PDB file of C-alpha atoms in Angstrom:
ATOM      1  CA  MET A  29      63.431   9.126-191.515  1.00  0.00           C
ATOM      2  CA  SER A  30      61.614   7.077-188.966  1.00  0.00           C
ATOM      3  CA  THR A  31      58.106   5.737-189.519  1.00  0.00           C
ATOM      4  CA  PRO A  32      56.346   8.065-187.037  1.00  0.00           C
ATOM      5  CA  LEU A  33      57.892  11.060-188.729  1.00  0.00           C
ATOM      6  CA  LEU A  34      56.741   9.825-192.162  1.00  0.00           C
ATOM      7  CA  VAL A  35      53.185   9.324-190.875  1.00  0.00           C
ATOM      8  CA  GLN A  36      53.158  12.818-189.419  1.00  0.00           C
ATOM      9  CA  ALA A  37      54.504  14.257-192.682  1.00  0.00           C
ATOM     10  CA  PHE A  38      51.847  12.512-194.807  1.00  0.00           C
ATOM     11  CA  ALA A  39      49.139  13.586-192.362  1.00  0.00           C
ATOM     12  CA  GLY A  40      50.298  17.171-192.574  1.00  0.00           C
ATOM     13  CA  LEU A  41      50.265  17.070-196.373  1.00  0.00           C
ATOM     14  CA  SER A  42      46.873  15.323-196.692  1.00  0.00           C
ATOM     15  CA  ALA A  43      44.960  17.543-194.232  1.00  0.00           C
ATOM     16  CA  PRO A  44      44.762  20.557-196.617  1.00  0.00           C
ATOM     17  CA  ALA A  45      43.821  18.236-199.482  1.00  0.00           C
ATOM     18  CA  LEU A  46      41.040  16.644-197.450  1.00  0.00           C
ATOM     19  CA  ALA A  47      39.781  20.063-196.374  1.00  0.00           C
ATOM     20  CA  ALA A  48      39.796  21.257-199.982  1.00  0.00           C
ATOM     21  CA  ALA A  49      37.957  18.129-201.134  1.00  0.00           C
ATOM     22  CA  GLY A  50      35.319  18.574-198.426  1.00  0.00           C
ATOM     23  CA  TRP A  51      34.836  22.224-199.323  1.00  0.00           C
ATOM     24  CA  TYR A  52      34.586  21.344-203.028  1.00  0.00           C
ATOM     25  CA  GLY A  53      32.021  18.607-202.317  1.00  0.00           C
ATOM     26  CA  LEU A  54      29.937  21.004-200.210  1.00  0.00           C
ATOM     27  CA  ARG A  55      30.050  23.566-203.007  1.00  0.00           C
ATOM     28  CA  LEU A  56      28.915  20.959-205.545  1.00  0.00           C
ATOM     29  CA  ARG A  57      26.000  19.972-203.318  1.00  0.00           C
ATOM     30  CA  ARG A  58      24.966  23.585-202.868  1.00  0.00           C
ATOM     31  CA  THR A  59      25.247  24.192-206.608  1.00  0.00           C
ATOM     32  CA  ALA A  60      23.139  21.097-207.345  1.00  0.00           C
ATOM     33  CA  ALA A  61      20.506  22.197-204.813  1.00  0.00           C
ATOM     34  CA  ALA A  62      20.397  25.677-206.329  1.00  0.00           C
ATOM     35  CA  ALA A  63      20.059  24.160-209.814  1.00  0.00           C
ATOM     36  CA  ARG A  64      17.168  21.985-208.636  1.00  0.00           C
ATOM     37  CA  THR A  65      15.498  25.023-207.095  1.00  0.00           C
ATOM     38  CA  ARG A  66      15.904  27.006-210.330  1.00  0.00           C
ATOM     39  CA  GLU A  67      14.580  24.064-212.368  1.00  0.00           C
ATOM     40  CA  ALA A  68      11.533  23.756-210.127  1.00  0.00           C
ATOM     41  CA  GLY A  69      10.915  27.484-210.466  1.00  0.00           C
ATOM     42  CA  LEU A  70      11.239  27.255-214.260  1.00  0.00           C
ATOM     43  CA  GLN A  71       8.850  24.308-214.403  1.00  0.00           C
ATOM     44  CA  GLU A  72       6.327  26.215-212.310  1.00  0.00           C
ATOM     45  CA  ARG A  73       6.692  29.250-214.586  1.00  0.00           C
ATOM     46  CA  ILE A  74       6.257  27.059-217.672  1.00  0.00           C
ATOM     47  CA  CYS A  75       3.042  25.643-216.209  1.00  0.00           C
ATOM     48  CA  GLU A  76       1.781  29.161-215.523  1.00  0.00           C
ATOM     49  CA  LEU A  77       2.596  30.252-219.069  1.00  0.00           C
ATOM     50  CA  GLU A  78       0.860  27.184-220.519  1.00  0.00           C
ATOM     51  CA  GLN A  79      -2.250  27.920-218.455  1.00  0.00           C
ATOM     52  CA  GLU A  80      -2.194  31.541-219.606  1.00  0.00           C
ATOM     53  CA  ARG A  81      -1.787  30.371-223.213  1.00  0.00           C
ATOM     54  CA  ASP A  82      -4.743  27.997-222.913  1.00  0.00           C
ATOM     55  CA  GLU A  83      -6.836  30.733-221.323  1.00  0.00           C
ATOM     56  CA  LEU A  84      -5.937  33.147-224.127  1.00  0.00           C
ATOM     57  CA  ARG A  85      -6.854  30.531-226.715  1.00  0.00           C
ATOM     58  CA  ARG A  86     -10.166  29.887-225.000  1.00  0.00           C
ATOM     59  CA  THR A  87     -10.891  33.599-224.677  1.00  0.00           C
ATOM     60  CA  ALA A  88     -10.012  34.192-228.323  1.00  0.00           C
ATOM     61  CA  SER A  89     -12.410  31.421-229.388  1.00  0.00           C
ATOM     62  CA  CYS A  90     -15.368  32.184-227.092  1.00  0.00           C
ATOM     63  CA  ASP A  91     -18.137  34.719-227.470  1.00  0.00           C
ATOM     64  CA  PRO A  92     -17.917  37.065-224.459  1.00  0.00           C
ATOM     65  CA  LEU A  93     -21.684  37.505-224.090  1.00  0.00           C
ATOM     66  CA  THR A  94     -23.008  33.959-224.399  1.00  0.00           C
ATOM     67  CA  GLY A  95     -19.959  31.896-223.464  1.00  0.00           C
ATOM     68  CA  VAL A  96     -20.299  29.629-226.515  1.00  0.00           C
ATOM     69  CA  TRP A  97     -17.856  29.473-229.442  1.00  0.00           C
ATOM     70  CA  ASN A  98     -17.450  32.591-231.568  1.00  0.00           C
ATOM     71  CA  TYR A  99     -17.530  33.157-235.330  1.00  0.00           C
ATOM     72  CA  ARG A 100     -13.782  32.612-235.750  1.00  0.00           C
ATOM     73  CA  HIS A 101     -13.887  29.228-234.034  1.00  0.00           C
ATOM     74  CA  LEU A 102     -16.903  28.233-236.118  1.00  0.00           C
ATOM     75  CA  GLN A 103     -15.012  28.999-239.325  1.00  0.00           C
ATOM     76  CA  ILE A 104     -11.987  26.967-238.250  1.00  0.00           C
ATOM     77  CA  THR A 105     -14.120  24.028-237.104  1.00  0.00           C
ATOM     78  CA  LEU A 106     -16.256  24.017-240.249  1.00  0.00           C
ATOM     79  CA  ASP A 107     -13.185  24.007-242.511  1.00  0.00           C
ATOM     80  CA  ARG A 108     -11.633  21.200-240.462  1.00  0.00           C
ATOM     81  CA  GLU A 109     -14.759  19.026-240.585  1.00  0.00           C
ATOM     82  CA  ILE A 110     -15.148  19.542-244.331  1.00  0.00           C
ATOM     83  CA  GLU A 111     -11.524  18.557-244.854  1.00  0.00           C
ATOM     84  CA  ARG A 112     -12.065  15.399-242.790  1.00  0.00           C
ATOM     85  CA  SER A 113     -15.030  14.515-244.971  1.00  0.00           C
ATOM     86  CA  ARG A 114     -12.934  15.021-248.095  1.00  0.00           C
ATOM     87  CA  ARG A 115     -10.174  12.801-246.787  1.00  0.00           C
ATOM     88  CA  ALA A 116     -12.684  10.069-245.978  1.00  0.00           C
ATOM     89  CA  GLU A 117     -14.138  10.351-249.485  1.00  0.00           C
ATOM     90  CA  ALA A 118     -10.682  10.241-251.093  1.00  0.00           C
ATOM     91  CA  ALA A 119      -9.787   7.151-249.080  1.00  0.00           C
ATOM     92  CA  ALA A 120     -12.937   5.438-250.394  1.00  0.00           C
ATOM     93  CA  ALA A 121     -14.075   5.053-246.819  1.00  0.00           C
ATOM     94  CA  GLU A 122     -17.619   5.449-245.589  1.00  0.00           C
ATOM     95  CA  PRO A 123     -18.981   8.914-246.391  1.00  0.00           C
ATOM     96  CA  ARG A 124     -18.869  11.323-243.472  1.00  0.00           C
ATOM     97  CA  PRO A 125     -21.895  13.609-243.679  1.00  0.00           C
ATOM     98  CA  LEU A 126     -21.832  16.947-241.941  1.00  0.00           C
ATOM     99  CA  ALA A 127     -25.001  18.806-240.962  1.00  0.00           C
ATOM    100  CA  VAL A 128     -25.112  22.571-240.495  1.00  0.00           C
ATOM    101  CA  LEU A 129     -27.951  24.209-238.578  1.00  0.00           C
ATOM    102  CA  MET A 130     -28.344  27.978-238.797  1.00  0.00           C
ATOM    103  CA  LEU A 131     -30.581  29.123-235.937  1.00  0.00           C
ATOM    104  CA  GLN A 132     -32.072  32.566-235.385  1.00  0.00           C
ATOM    105  CA  ILE A 133     -33.859  33.610-232.212  1.00  0.00           C
ATOM    106  CA  THR A 134     -37.025  35.558-232.932  1.00  0.00           C
ATOM    107  CA  GLY A 135     -38.807  37.794-230.437  1.00  0.00           C
ATOM    108  CA  PHE A 136     -35.600  38.978-228.780  1.00  0.00           C
ATOM    109  CA  ASP A 137     -36.315  42.648-229.546  1.00  0.00           C
ATOM    110  CA  ALA A 138     -39.428  42.462-227.346  1.00  0.00           C
ATOM    111  CA  VAL A 139     -37.331  41.108-224.449  1.00  0.00           C
ATOM    112  CA  VAL A 140     -34.872  43.995-224.872  1.00  0.00           C
ATOM    113  CA  ALA A 141     -37.680  46.565-225.006  1.00  0.00           C
ATOM    114  CA  GLU A 142     -39.426  45.226-221.909  1.00  0.00           C
ATOM    115  CA  HIS A 143     -36.524  44.193-219.685  1.00  0.00           C
ATOM    116  CA  GLY A 144     -33.505  46.144-220.926  1.00  0.00           C
ATOM    117  CA  ARG A 145     -30.296  45.014-222.563  1.00  0.00           C
ATOM    118  CA  THR A 146     -28.609  43.796-219.386  1.00  0.00           C
ATOM    119  CA  ARG A 147     -31.325  41.311-218.548  1.00  0.00           C
ATOM    120  CA  ALA A 148     -31.830  40.454-222.221  1.00  0.00           C
ATOM    121  CA  GLY A 149     -28.131  39.617-222.454  1.00  0.00           C
ATOM    122  CA  ALA A 150     -28.463  37.305-219.442  1.00  0.00           C
ATOM    123  CA  VAL A 151     -31.443  35.630-221.106  1.00  0.00           C
ATOM    124  CA  LEU A 152     -29.482  35.109-224.324  1.00  0.00           C
ATOM    125  CA  ARG A 153     -26.545  33.648-222.413  1.00  0.00           C
ATOM    126  CA  ASP A 154     -28.772  31.288-220.445  1.00  0.00           C
ATOM    127  CA  LEU A 155     -30.545  30.217-223.627  1.00  0.00           C
ATOM    128  CA  ALA A 156     -27.248  29.577-225.424  1.00  0.00           C
ATOM    129  CA  GLN A 157     -26.058  27.384-222.560  1.00  0.00           C
ATOM    130  CA  ARG A 158     -29.314  25.413-222.646  1.00  0.00           C
ATOM    131  CA  LEU A 159     -28.979  24.914-226.392  1.00  0.00           C
ATOM    132  CA  GLY A 160     -25.510  23.499-225.789  1.00  0.00           C
ATOM    133  CA  LEU A 161     -27.037  20.795-223.588  1.00  0.00           C
ATOM    134  CA  GLU A 162     -29.107  19.535-226.531  1.00  0.00           C
ATOM    135  CA  ILE A 163     -26.126  18.531-228.667  1.00  0.00           C
ATOM    136  CA  ARG A 164     -23.305  16.012-228.343  1.00  0.00           C
ATOM    137  CA  ARG A 165     -19.850  16.817-227.044  1.00  0.00           C
ATOM    138  CA  SER A 166     -18.481  16.217-230.540  1.00  0.00           C
ATOM    139  CA  ASP A 167     -20.858  18.851-231.972  1.00  0.00           C
ATOM    140  CA  THR A 168     -20.133  22.574-232.064  1.00  0.00           C
ATOM    141  CA  LEU A 169     -22.470  25.405-231.092  1.00  0.00           C
ATOM    142  CA  GLY A 170     -21.354  28.958-231.715  1.00  0.00           C
ATOM    143  CA  ARG A 171     -22.737  32.466-231.991  1.00  0.00           C
ATOM    144  CA  TYR A 172     -22.852  33.419-235.646  1.00  0.00           C
ATOM    145  CA  GLY A 173     -23.810  37.024-234.988  1.00  0.00           C
ATOM    146  CA  GLY A 174     -26.522  38.936-233.141  1.00  0.00           C
ATOM    147  CA  GLU A 175     -29.215  36.428-232.222  1.00  0.00           C
ATOM    148  CA  GLU A 176     -28.009  33.884-234.774  1.00  0.00           C
ATOM    149  CA  PHE A 177     -26.253  30.658-233.842  1.00  0.00           C
ATOM    150  CA  LEU A 178     -24.581  27.978-235.919  1.00  0.00           C
ATOM    151  CA  VAL A 179     -24.559  24.291-234.989  1.00  0.00           C
ATOM    152  CA  LEU A 180     -22.108  21.877-236.646  1.00  0.00           C
ATOM    153  CA  LEU A 181     -23.027  18.196-236.424  1.00  0.00           C
ATOM    154  CA  PRO A 182     -20.233  15.873-237.666  1.00  0.00           C
ATOM    155  CA  ASP A 183     -21.208  12.407-238.907  1.00  0.00           C
ATOM    156  CA  THR A 184     -24.851  13.484-239.010  1.00  0.00           C
ATOM    157  CA  GLY A 185     -27.205  13.097-241.962  1.00  0.00           C
ATOM    158  CA  VAL A 186     -30.565  14.660-242.710  1.00  0.00           C
ATOM    159  CA  GLU A 187     -32.555  12.555-240.254  1.00  0.00           C
ATOM    160  CA  GLY A 188     -30.244  13.251-237.327  1.00  0.00           C
ATOM    161  CA  ALA A 189     -30.077  16.960-238.182  1.00  0.00           C
ATOM    162  CA  VAL A 190     -33.871  17.184-238.223  1.00  0.00           C
ATOM    163  CA  GLN A 191     -34.121  15.592-234.785  1.00  0.00           C
ATOM    164  CA  VAL A 192     -31.611  18.086-233.372  1.00  0.00           C
ATOM    165  CA  ALA A 193     -33.473  20.977-235.027  1.00  0.00           C
ATOM    166  CA  GLU A 194     -36.717  19.817-233.404  1.00  0.00           C
ATOM    167  CA  ARG A 195     -35.093  19.692-229.974  1.00  0.00           C
ATOM    168  CA  LEU A 196     -33.564  23.149-230.367  1.00  0.00           C
ATOM    169  CA  CYS A 197     -36.891  24.658-231.427  1.00  0.00           C
ATOM    170  CA  TRP A 198     -38.568  23.062-228.410  1.00  0.00           C
ATOM    171  CA  THR A 199     -35.840  24.318-226.056  1.00  0.00           C
ATOM    172  CA  VAL A 200     -36.165  27.910-227.252  1.00  0.00           C
ATOM    173  CA  ARG A 201     -39.968  27.852-227.152  1.00  0.00           C
ATOM    174  CA  ARG A 202     -40.070  26.489-223.599  1.00  0.00           C
ATOM    175  CA  HIS A 203     -37.366  28.802-222.249  1.00  0.00           C
ATOM    176  CA  ARG A 204     -38.390  30.868-219.221  1.00  0.00           C
ATOM    177  CA  LEU A 205     -37.262  34.307-218.183  1.00  0.00           C
ATOM    178  CA  LEU A 206     -34.841  34.690-215.318  1.00  0.00           C
ATOM    179  CA  ASP A 207     -36.330  36.667-212.444  1.00  0.00           C
ATOM    180  CA  TRP A 208     -34.005  38.274-209.947  1.00  0.00           C
ATOM    181  CA  THR A 209     -33.378  41.395-207.921  1.00  0.00           C
ATOM    182  CA  PRO A 210     -29.992  42.710-206.760  1.00  0.00           C
ATOM    183  CA  ALA A 211     -30.639  41.369-203.229  1.00  0.00           C
ATOM    184  CA  THR A 212     -31.633  37.840-204.216  1.00  0.00           C
ATOM    185  CA  PRO A 213     -30.016  35.160-206.363  1.00  0.00           C
ATOM    186  CA  ALA A 214     -31.347  34.364-209.823  1.00  0.00           C
ATOM    187  CA  GLU A 215     -34.355  32.079-209.730  1.00  0.00           C
ATOM    188  CA  PRO A 216     -36.708  31.046-212.516  1.00  0.00           C
ATOM    189  CA  ASP A 217     -40.181  32.564-212.492  1.00  0.00           C
ATOM    190  CA  PRO A 218     -42.582  29.617-213.019  1.00  0.00           C
ATOM    191  CA  GLY A 219     -45.159  31.801-214.748  1.00  0.00           C
ATOM    192  CA  ALA A 220     -42.941  33.780-217.117  1.00  0.00           C
ATOM    193  CA  ARG A 221     -42.048  32.507-220.560  1.00  0.00           C
ATOM    194  CA  SER A 222     -39.438  34.340-222.569  1.00  0.00           C
ATOM    195  CA  GLY A 223     -41.680  34.575-225.625  1.00  0.00           C
ATOM    196  CA  LEU A 224     -38.755  33.522-227.817  1.00  0.00           C
ATOM    197  CA  THR A 225     -38.911  31.102-230.730  1.00  0.00           C
ATOM    198  CA  ALA A 226     -36.335  29.716-233.135  1.00  0.00           C
ATOM    199  CA  ALA A 227     -36.224  29.533-236.911  1.00  0.00           C
ATOM    200  CA  ILE A 228     -33.700  26.984-238.172  1.00  0.00           C
ATOM    201  CA  GLY A 229     -32.224  26.322-241.594  1.00  0.00           C
ATOM    202  CA  VAL A 230     -30.768  22.853-242.201  1.00  0.00           C
ATOM    203  CA  ALA A 231     -28.072  22.032-244.767  1.00  0.00           C
ATOM    204  CA  VAL A 232     -26.134  18.782-245.101  1.00  0.00           C
ATOM    205  CA  LEU A 233     -22.790  18.060-246.747  1.00  0.00           C
ATOM    206  CA  PRO A 234     -22.440  16.920-249.495  1.00  0.00           C
ATOM    207  CA  ARG A 235     -26.105  17.133-250.503  1.00  0.00           C
ATOM    208  CA  ASP A 236     -26.405  20.907-250.169  1.00  0.00           C
ATOM    209  CA  GLY A 237     -22.800  21.921-250.825  1.00  0.00           C
ATOM    210  CA  SER A 238     -19.274  20.564-250.841  1.00  0.00           C
ATOM    211  CA  HIS A 239     -17.513  23.670-249.476  1.00  0.00           C
ATOM    212  CA  ALA A 240     -18.069  25.988-246.540  1.00  0.00           C
ATOM    213  CA  ALA A 241     -19.447  28.933-248.539  1.00  0.00           C
ATOM    214  CA  PRO A 242     -22.171  27.071-250.511  1.00  0.00           C
ATOM    215  CA  LEU A 243     -23.094  25.050-247.442  1.00  0.00           C
ATOM    216  CA  LEU A 244     -23.620  28.193-245.377  1.00  0.00           C
ATOM    217  CA  ARG A 245     -25.566  29.830-248.220  1.00  0.00           C
ATOM    218  CA  ALA A 246     -27.840  26.794-248.389  1.00  0.00           C
ATOM    219  CA  ALA A 247     -28.427  26.926-244.630  1.00  0.00           C
ATOM    220  CA  ASP A 248     -29.119  30.669-244.863  1.00  0.00           C
ATOM    221  CA  ARG A 249     -31.709  30.144-247.631  1.00  0.00           C
ATOM    222  CA  ALA A 250     -33.378  27.449-245.540  1.00  0.00           C
ATOM    223  CA  LEU A 251     -33.380  29.821-242.546  1.00  0.00           C
ATOM    224  CA  ALA A 252     -35.061  32.504-244.653  1.00  0.00           C
ATOM    225  CA  ALA A 253     -37.753  29.978-245.602  1.00  0.00           C
ATOM    226  CA  ALA A 254     -38.285  29.125-241.921  1.00  0.00           C
ATOM    227  CA  ARG A 255     -38.587  32.814-241.037  1.00  0.00           C
ATOM    228  CA  ALA A 256     -41.097  33.276-243.851  1.00  0.00           C
ATOM    229  CA  GLU A 257     -43.230  30.560-242.245  1.00  0.00           C
ATOM    230  CA  GLY A 258     -43.360  32.580-239.028  1.00  0.00           C
ATOM    231  CA  GLY A 259     -40.509  30.897-237.154  1.00  0.00           C
ATOM    232  CA  ASP A 260     -40.737  28.165-234.526  1.00  0.00           C
ATOM    233  CA  CYS A 261     -39.879  25.641-237.241  1.00  0.00           C
ATOM    234  CA  TRP A 262     -37.023  24.295-239.335  1.00  0.00           C
ATOM    235  CA  ARG A 263     -36.627  24.179-243.092  1.00  0.00           C
ATOM    236  CA  GLY A 264     -34.244  22.204-245.270  1.00  0.00           C
ATOM    237  CA  ALA A 265     -32.153  23.648-248.070  1.00  0.00           C
ATOM    238  CA  LEU A 266     -33.560  21.188-250.631  1.00  0.00           C
ATOM    239  CA  ASN A 267     -36.628  19.010-251.020  1.00  0.00           C
ATOM    240  CA  ARG A 268     -39.014  21.770-250.002  1.00  0.00           C
ATOM    241  CA  ALA A 269     -41.878  19.306-250.472  1.00  0.00           C
ATOM    242  CA  GLU A 270     -40.619  17.581-247.325  1.00  0.00           C
ATOM    243  CA  ASN A 271     -41.290  20.789-245.385  1.00  0.00           C
ATOM    244  CA  PRO A 272     -45.061  21.066-244.859  1.00  0.00           C
ATOM    245  CA  PRO A 273     -46.663  24.418-243.961  1.00  0.00           C
ATOM    246  CA  GLN A 274     -46.308  25.622-240.398  1.00  0.00           C
ATOM    247  CA  LYS A 275     -49.164  24.871-238.022  1.00  0.00           C
ATOM    248  CA  PRO A 276     -49.722  27.523-235.347  1.00  0.00           C
ATOM    249  CA  GLY A 277     -48.025  26.613-232.079  1.00  0.00           C
ATOM    250  CA  ARG A 278     -46.314  23.536-233.497  1.00  0.00           C
ATOM    251  CA  VAL A 279     -42.900  22.738-234.876  1.00  0.00           C
ATOM    252  CA  SER A 280     -43.094  21.422-238.428  1.00  0.00           C
ATOM    253  CA  GLY A 281     -40.676  19.532-240.569  1.00  0.00           C
ATOM    254  CA  GLY A 282     -42.072  16.164-241.560  1.00  0.00           C
ATOM    255  CA  LEU A 283     -40.909  14.140-238.576  1.00  0.00           C
ATOM    256  CA  SER A 284     -42.306  10.770-237.613  1.00  0.00           C
ATOM    257  CA  GLN A 285     -45.430  10.636-235.435  1.00  0.00           C
ATOM    258  CA  PRO A 286     -43.643   9.016-232.436  1.00  0.00           C
ATOM    259  CA  LEU A 287     -41.269  11.953-232.133  1.00  0.00           C
ATOM    260  CA  HIS A 288     -44.129  14.459-232.395  1.00  0.00           C
ATOM    261  CA  SER A 289     -45.975  12.507-229.684  1.00  0.00           C
ATOM    262  CA  ALA A 290     -42.912  12.589-227.449  1.00  0.00           C
ATOM    263  CA  LEU A 291     -42.598  16.343-227.953  1.00  0.00           C
ATOM    264  CA  SER A 292     -46.295  16.812-227.172  1.00  0.00           C
ATOM    265  CA  GLN A 293     -45.917  14.863-223.936  1.00  0.00           C
ATOM    266  CA  ALA A 294     -42.834  16.871-222.995  1.00  0.00           C
ATOM    267  CA  GLU A 295     -44.709  20.144-223.478  1.00  0.00           C
ATOM    268  CA  THR A 296     -47.321  19.067-220.934  1.00  0.00           C
ATOM    269  CA  MET A 297     -44.754  18.195-218.282  1.00  0.00           C
ATOM    270  CA  PRO A 298     -44.368  20.734-215.433  1.00  0.00           C
ATOM    271  CA  GLN A 299     -41.192  22.778-215.563  1.00  0.00           C
TER     272      GLN A 299
END
């Protein structure tokens, strides 16, 4: 067979093979593109599911009225912080104190009676958010129940806990009512105080308890002592001699004079 005939024969045989190879390559590219599209869709769906999971976790851990942490989250956080303190003690490291502040808002029933539950709920939410500004990011503020809140202060001893308790009492006492109508946005009324005060019980691990239950009982007893003094003060679980009697219109607790002077100056500042 002559050379031209051989070339024509090979060309005739290779044309279908080349066409098949081209079609197969195109199919592979389309399959790869479809796989990439499906993968991108799956990744997007995974991100959506993760966001929904995080939102569910946040919702399950937040109090719906005040927006701060709820009782369940407080329990989990308290157990975790106590366990961290135990591990530090077992490792012979520096002790890790943990302060617990049990805070009860007094005078809230009068706000409900005068302004209704809807506005009273807004006041409680606003107050809870303001209390959250008085603590560190590493601290935990949660609603314990009703008008009671719990504050967990890791790596905080008695002195630091007392300073936080003083600030929280001052914040509640100076809180103003929100004044709004349906047609106007919420604006503070310069002349209206909420009339609320705070009674706070202070307990510190390990001085007042080495487990969650005794620590909370100690804080509750201290809170009862603060309520018995008329509120607007803090009381410690032990060393009652360090807690002098309440003076009308003042927060007591045996703090240093410079801090009391600073608080006095702050009270005279315009809001």
